[in-house]
CSV table of N, CA and C in Angstrom, one decimal:
chain,number,residue,atom,x,y,z
C,252,UNK,N,65.3,85.0,113.7
C,252,UNK,CA,65.1,86.5,113.9
C,252,UNK,C,65.1,86.7,115.5
C,253,UNK,N,65.8,87.7,116.0
C,253,UNK,CA,65.9,87.9,117.4
C,253,UNK,C,64.8,88.8,117.8
C,254,UNK,N,64.4,88.7,119.1
C,254,UNK,CA,63.3,89.6,119.6
C,254,UNK,C,63.7,91.0,119.7
C,255,UNK,N,65.1,91.2,119.9
C,255,UNK,CA,65.5,92.6,120.0
C,255,UNK,C,65.8,93.3,118.7
C,256,UNK,N,65.5,92.7,117.6
C,256,UNK,CA,65.7,93.3,116.2
C,256,UNK,C,64.4,94.0,115.7
C,257,UNK,N,64.3,95.3,115.9
C,257,UNK,CA,63.1,96.0,115.5
C,257,UNK,C,62.9,96.1,114.0
C,258,UNK,N,63.9,95.9,113.2
C,258,UNK,CA,63.7,96.0,111.7
C,258,UNK,C,63.1,94.8,111.2
C,259,UNK,N,63.1,93.7,111.9
C,259,UNK,CA,62.5,92.5,111.4
C,259,UNK,C,63.4,91.7,110.4
C,260,UNK,N,64.6,92.3,110.1
C,260,UNK,CA,65.5,91.7,109.1
C,260,UNK,C,66.1,90.5,109.9
C,261,UNK,N,66.4,89.4,109.1
C,261,UNK,CA,67.1,88.2,109.7
C,261,UNK,C,68.5,88.7,110.2
C,262,UNK,N,69.0,88.1,111.2
C,262,UNK,CA,70.4,88.5,111.8
C,262,UNK,C,71.5,88.4,110.8
C,263,UNK,N,71.4,87.4,109.9
C,263,UNK,CA,72.5,87.2,108.9
C,263,UNK,C,72.5,88.4,107.9
C,264,UNK,N,71.3,88.9,107.6
C,264,UNK,CA,71.2,90.1,106.7
C,264,UNK,C,71.9,91.3,107.3
C,265,UNK,N,71.6,91.5,108.5
C,265,UNK,CA,72.1,92.7,109.3
C,265,UNK,C,73.7,92.6,109.3
C,266,UNK,N,74.2,91.5,109.6
C,266,UNK,CA,75.7,91.3,109.6
C,266,UNK,C,76.3,91.5,108.2
C,267,UNK,N,75.6,91.0,107.2
C,267,UNK,CA,76.1,91.1,105.8
C,267,UNK,C,76.0,92.6,105.4
C,268,UNK,N,75.0,93.3,105.8
C,268,UNK,CA,74.9,94.8,105.5
C,268,UNK,C,76.1,95.5,106.3
C,269,UNK,N,76.3,95.2,107.5
C,269,UNK,CA,77.3,95.8,108.3
C,269,UNK,C,78.7,95.5,107.6
C,270,UNK,N,78.9,94.2,107.2
C,270,UNK,CA,80.2,93.9,106.6
C,270,UNK,C,80.4,94.6,105.3
C,271,UNK,N,79.4,94.8,104.6
C,271,UNK,CA,79.5,95.5,103.3
C,271,UNK,C,79.5,97.0,103.4
C,272,UNK,N,79.3,97.6,104.6
C,272,UNK,CA,79.2,99.0,104.7
C,272,UNK,C,80.6,99.7,104.5
C,273,UNK,N,80.5,101.0,104.2
C,273,UNK,CA,81.7,101.8,104.0
C,273,UNK,C,82.4,102.0,105.3
C,274,UNK,N,81.7,102.1,106.4
C,274,UNK,CA,82.3,102.3,107.7
C,274,UNK,C,83.1,101.0,108.1
C,275,UNK,N,82.6,99.8,107.8
C,275,UNK,CA,83.3,98.6,108.1
C,275,UNK,C,84.5,98.5,107.3
C,276,UNK,N,84.4,98.8,106.0
C,276,UNK,CA,85.6,98.8,105.1
C,276,UNK,C,86.6,99.7,105.7
C,277,UNK,N,86.2,100.9,106.1
C,277,UNK,CA,87.2,101.9,106.7
C,277,UNK,C,87.8,101.3,107.9
C,278,UNK,N,87.0,100.7,108.8
C,278,UNK,CA,87.6,100.1,110.0
C,278,UNK,C,88.7,99.0,109.7
C,279,UNK,N,88.4,98.2,108.7
C,279,UNK,CA,89.3,97.2,108.2
C,279,UNK,C,90.6,97.8,107.7
C,280,UNK,N,90.4,98.8,106.9
C,280,UNK,CA,91.5,99.6,106.4
C,280,UNK,C,92.4,100.2,107.4
C,281,UNK,N,91.8,100.8,108.4
C,281,UNK,CA,92.5,101.4,109.5
C,281,UNK,C,93.4,100.4,110.3
C,282,UNK,N,92.7,99.2,110.5
C,282,UNK,CA,93.4,98.2,111.3
C,282,UNK,C,94.5,97.7,110.5
C,283,UNK,N,94.3,97.4,109.2
C,283,UNK,CA,95.5,96.9,108.3
C,283,UNK,C,96.6,97.9,108.2
C,284,UNK,N,96.2,99.2,108.1
C,284,UNK,CA,97.3,100.2,108.0
C,284,UNK,C,98.2,100.2,109.2
C,285,UNK,N,97.7,99.8,110.3
C,285,UNK,CA,98.6,99.7,111.5
C,285,UNK,C,99.2,98.3,111.6
C,286,UNK,N,98.4,97.3,111.5
C,286,UNK,CA,99.0,95.9,111.8
C,286,UNK,C,100.0,95.4,110.8
C,287,UNK,N,99.8,95.6,109.6
C,287,UNK,CA,100.7,95.1,108.6
C,287,UNK,C,102.1,95.7,108.7
C,288,UNK,N,102.2,97.0,108.6
C,288,UNK,CA,103.5,97.7,108.7
C,288,UNK,C,104.2,97.4,110.1
C,289,UNK,N,103.4,97.3,111.1
C,289,UNK,CA,104.0,97.1,112.5
C,289,UNK,C,104.5,95.6,112.5
C,290,UNK,N,103.7,94.7,112.0
C,290,UNK,CA,104.1,93.3,112.0
C,290,UNK,C,105.4,93.1,111.1
C,291,UNK,N,105.4,93.8,110.0
C,291,UNK,CA,106.6,93.7,109.1
C,291,UNK,C,107.8,94.2,109.8
C,292,UNK,N,107.7,95.4,110.5
C,292,UNK,CA,108.8,96.0,111.2
C,292,UNK,C,109.3,95.1,112.3
C,293,UNK,N,108.4,94.5,113.1
C,293,UNK,CA,108.8,93.7,114.2
C,293,UNK,C,109.5,92.4,113.6
C,294,UNK,N,108.9,91.8,112.6
C,294,UNK,CA,109.5,90.6,112.0
C,294,UNK,C,110.9,90.9,111.5
C,295,UNK,N,111.1,92.0,110.8
C,295,UNK,CA,112.4,92.4,110.3
C,295,UNK,C,113.4,92.6,111.5
C,296,UNK,N,113.0,93.2,112.5
C,296,UNK,CA,113.8,93.4,113.7
C,296,UNK,C,114.2,92.1,114.4
C,297,UNK,N,113.2,91.2,114.5
C,297,UNK,CA,113.5,89.9,115.1
C,297,UNK,C,114.4,89.1,114.1
C,298,UNK,N,114.2,89.1,112.8
C,298,UNK,CA,115.0,88.4,111.9
C,298,UNK,C,116.5,89.0,112.0
C,299,UNK,N,116.6,90.3,112.1
C,299,UNK,CA,117.9,90.9,112.2
C,299,UNK,C,118.7,90.3,113.5
C,300,UNK,N,117.9,90.3,114.6
C,300,UNK,CA,118.4,89.7,115.8
C,300,UNK,C,118.9,88.3,115.6
C,301,UNK,N,118.1,87.5,115.0
C,301,UNK,CA,118.4,86.0,114.8
C,301,UNK,C,119.7,85.9,113.9
C,302,UNK,N,119.6,86.7,112.8
C,302,UNK,CA,120.8,86.6,111.9
C,302,UNK,C,122.1,87.1,112.5
C,303,UNK,N,122.0,88.1,113.2
C,303,UNK,CA,123.2,88.6,114.0
C,303,UNK,C,123.7,87.6,115.0
C,304,UNK,N,122.8,87.0,115.7
C,304,UNK,CA,123.1,86.0,116.7
C,304,UNK,C,123.8,84.8,116.0
C,305,UNK,N,123.3,84.5,114.8
C,305,UNK,CA,123.9,83.3,114.1
C,305,UNK,C,125.2,83.6,113.4
C,306,UNK,N,125.2,84.8,112.7
C,306,UNK,CA,126.4,85.1,111.8
C,306,UNK,C,127.3,86.1,112.3
C,307,UNK,N,127.0,86.8,113.3
C,307,UNK,CA,127.9,87.9,113.8
C,307,UNK,C,128.3,87.7,115.3
C,308,UNK,N,128.9,86.6,115.5
C,308,UNK,CA,129.2,86.2,116.9
C,308,UNK,C,130.1,87.2,117.5
C,309,UNK,N,131.1,87.7,116.8
C,309,UNK,CA,132.0,88.7,117.3
C,309,UNK,C,131.3,90.0,117.8
C,310,UNK,N,130.4,90.5,116.9
C,310,UNK,CA,129.7,91.7,117.2
C,310,UNK,C,128.7,91.5,118.4
C,311,UNK,N,128.0,90.3,118.4
C,311,UNK,CA,127.0,90.1,119.5
C,311,UNK,C,127.7,89.8,120.8
C,312,UNK,N,128.9,89.3,120.8
C,312,UNK,CA,129.6,89.0,122.0
C,312,UNK,C,130.4,90.2,122.5
C,313,UNK,N,130.3,91.3,121.8
C,313,UNK,CA,131.1,92.5,122.3
C,313,UNK,C,130.5,93.0,123.7
C,314,UNK,N,131.4,93.1,124.6
C,314,UNK,CA,131.0,93.5,125.9
C,314,UNK,C,130.7,95.0,126.0
C,315,UNK,N,129.6,95.3,126.6
C,315,UNK,CA,129.2,96.7,126.8
C,315,UNK,C,129.7,97.2,128.2
C,316,UNK,N,129.4,96.4,129.2
C,316,UNK,CA,129.9,96.5,130.6
C,316,UNK,C,129.9,95.2,131.3
C,317,UNK,N,130.9,94.9,132.0
C,317,UNK,CA,130.9,93.6,132.7
C,317,UNK,C,130.7,92.5,131.7
C,318,UNK,N,129.7,91.6,132.1
C,318,UNK,CA,129.4,90.5,131.2
C,318,UNK,C,128.1,90.8,130.3
C,319,UNK,N,127.8,92.1,130.3
C,319,UNK,CA,126.6,92.5,129.5
C,319,UNK,C,127.0,92.8,128.1
C,320,UNK,N,126.5,92.0,127.1
C,320,UNK,CA,127.0,92.0,125.8
C,320,UNK,C,125.9,92.7,124.8
C,321,UNK,N,126.4,93.0,123.6
C,321,UNK,CA,125.5,93.5,122.6
C,321,UNK,C,124.3,92.5,122.4
C,322,UNK,N,124.6,91.2,122.3
C,322,UNK,CA,123.6,90.2,122.1
C,322,UNK,C,122.5,90.2,123.2
C,323,UNK,N,123.0,90.3,124.4
C,323,UNK,CA,122.0,90.4,125.5
C,323,UNK,C,121.2,91.7,125.4
C,324,UNK,N,121.8,92.8,125.1
C,324,UNK,CA,121.1,94.0,124.9
C,324,UNK,C,120.0,93.9,123.8
C,325,UNK,N,120.4,93.4,122.7
C,325,UNK,CA,119.5,93.1,121.6
C,325,UNK,C,118.3,92.2,122.0
C,326,UNK,N,118.6,91.2,122.8
C,326,UNK,CA,117.6,90.3,123.3
C,326,UNK,C,116.6,91.0,124.2
C,327,UNK,N,117.1,91.8,125.1
C,327,UNK,CA,116.2,92.5,126.0
C,327,UNK,C,115.4,93.6,125.2
C,328,UNK,N,116.0,94.1,124.1
C,328,UNK,CA,115.3,95.1,123.3
C,328,UNK,C,114.1,94.4,122.6
C,329,UNK,N,114.2,93.1,122.4
C,329,UNK,CA,113.0,92.4,121.8
C,329,UNK,C,111.8,92.5,122.7
C,330,UNK,N,112.1,92.4,124.0
C,330,UNK,CA,110.9,92.5,125.0
C,330,UNK,C,110.4,94.0,125.0
C,331,UNK,N,111.4,94.9,125.0
C,331,UNK,CA,111.0,96.3,125.0
C,331,UNK,C,110.2,96.7,123.8
C,332,UNK,N,110.6,96.2,122.6
C,332,UNK,CA,109.9,96.5,121.3
C,332,UNK,C,108.5,95.9,121.4
C,333,UNK,N,108.3,94.7,122.0
C,333,UNK,CA,107.0,94.1,122.1
C,333,UNK,C,106.1,94.9,122.9
C,334,UNK,N,106.6,95.4,124.1
C,334,UNK,CA,105.7,96.2,125.0
C,334,UNK,C,105.4,97.5,124.2
C,335,UNK,N,106.4,98.1,123.5
C,335,UNK,CA,106.2,99.4,122.8
C,335,UNK,C,105.1,99.2,121.7
C,336,UNK,N,105.2,98.1,121.0
C,336,UNK,CA,104.2,97.9,119.9
C,336,UNK,C,102.8,97.7,120.6
C,337,UNK,N,102.7,97.0,121.7
C,337,UNK,CA,101.4,96.8,122.4
C,337,UNK,C,100.9,98.2,122.8
C,338,UNK,N,101.7,99.0,123.4
C,338,UNK,CA,101.3,100.3,123.8
C,338,UNK,C,100.8,101.2,122.6
C,339,UNK,N,101.6,101.1,121.5
C,339,UNK,CA,101.2,101.9,120.4
C,339,UNK,C,99.9,101.4,119.8
C,340,UNK,N,99.7,100.1,119.8
C,340,UNK,CA,98.4,99.6,119.3
C,340,UNK,C,97.2,100.0,120.2
C,341,UNK,N,97.4,99.9,121.4
C,341,UNK,CA,96.3,100.3,122.3
C,341,UNK,C,96.0,101.8,122.1
C,342,UNK,N,97.0,102.6,122.0
C,342,UNK,CA,96.8,104.0,121.7
C,342,UNK,C,96.1,104.3,120.4
C,343,UNK,N,96.5,103.5,119.4
C,343,UNK,CA,95.9,103.7,118.0
C,343,UNK,C,94.5,103.2,118.0
C,344,UNK,N,94.3,102.0,118.7
C,344,UNK,CA,92.9,101.5,118.7
C,344,UNK,C,92.0,102.4,119.5
C,345,UNK,N,92.4,103.0,120.6
C,345,UNK,CA,91.6,103.9,121.3
C,345,UNK,C,91.2,105.1,120.5
C,346,UNK,N,92.1,105.7,119.7
C,346,UNK,CA,91.8,106.8,118.9
C,346,UNK,C,91.2,106.6,117.6
C,347,UNK,N,91.6,105.5,116.9
C,347,UNK,CA,91.2,105.4,115.5
C,347,UNK,C,90.2,104.2,115.2
C,348,UNK,N,90.3,103.1,116.0
C,348,UNK,CA,89.5,101.9,115.8
C,348,UNK,C,88.2,101.9,116.7
C,349,UNK,N,88.4,102.1,117.9
C,349,UNK,CA,87.2,101.9,118.9
C,349,UNK,C,86.1,102.9,118.6
C,350,UNK,N,86.3,104.2,118.3
C,350,UNK,CA,85.2,105.0,118.0
C,350,UNK,C,84.4,104.5,116.8
C,351,UNK,N,85.0,104.1,115.8
C,351,UNK,CA,84.4,103.7,114.5
C,351,UNK,C,83.7,102.4,114.8
C,352,UNK,N,84.3,101.4,115.5
C,352,UNK,CA,83.7,100.2,115.9
C,352,UNK,C,82.4,100.4,116.7
C,353,UNK,N,82.5,101.4,117.6
C,353,UNK,CA,81.3,101.7,118.4
C,353,UNK,C,80.2,102.2,117.6
C,354,UNK,N,80.5,103.0,116.6
C,354,UNK,CA,79.4,103.6,115.7
C,354,UNK,C,78.8,102.4,114.9
C,355,UNK,N,79.6,101.5,114.4
C,355,UNK,CA,79.1,100.4,113.6
C,355,UNK,C,78.2,99.5,114.5
C,356,UNK,N,78.7,99.3,115.7
C,356,UNK,CA,77.9,98.5,116.7
C,356,UNK,C,76.6,99.1,117.0
C,357,UNK,N,76.6,100.4,117.2
C,357,UNK,CA,75.4,101.2,117.5
C,357,UNK,C,74.4,101.1,116.3
C,358,UNK,N,74.9,101.3,115.1
C,358,UNK,CA,74.1,101.2,113.9
C,358,UNK,C,73.5,99.8,113.8
C,359,UNK,N,74.2,98.7,114.2
C,359,UNK,CA,73.7,97.4,114.1
C,359,UNK,C,72.6,97.2,115.2
C,360,UNK,N,72.9,97.7,116.4
C,360,UNK,CA,72.0,97.4,117.5
C,360,UNK,C,70.7,98.4,117.5
C,361,UNK,N,70.9,99.5,116.9
C,361,UNK,CA,69.8,100.6,116.8
C,361,UNK,C,69.6,101.0,115.4
C,362,UNK,N,69.1,100.2,114.5
C,362,UNK,CA,68.9,100.6,113.1
C,362,UNK,C,67.9,101.7,112.9
C,363,UNK,N,67.1,102.0,113.8
C,363,UNK,CA,66.1,103.1,113.7
C,363,UNK,C,66.8,104.4,113.7
C,364,UNK,N,67.9,104.6,114.4
C,364,UNK,CA,68.6,105.8,114.5
C,364,UNK,C,69.3,106.2,113.2
C,365,UNK,N,69.5,105.3,112.3
C,365,UNK,CA,70.2,105.6,111.0
C,365,UNK,C,69.6,106.8,110.2
C,366,UNK,N,68.3,106.7,110.2
C,366,UNK,CA,67.6,107.8,109.4
C,366,UNK,C,67.4,109.0,110.1
C,367,UNK,N,67.6,109.0,111.4
C,367,UNK,CA,67.4,110.2,112.3
C,367,UNK,C,68.4,111.2,112.0
């Protein structure tokens, strides 16, 4: 039992209650609704790039300008998509995940406020 826990409940019980709460389930759901589709899209995009590089040599070696080919463009777009996904996640987390996580944290750290 920690000295900072005014409820007197053992720490494991507090975390179990938080884990079982509706707010925590909502937080997990929000995270999954972003992460799983985005991961699926990125993996599909990456797999497309790999398959095209392996089986569509003619298409991937098509020159766009000078020695800049479609394959090089797709390879660079892999980096762009990674940064785009990171930016989208940070934006999503700031709006949808962090406020809920802060409420859950506050409920855990200040259980006396729940009934107020």
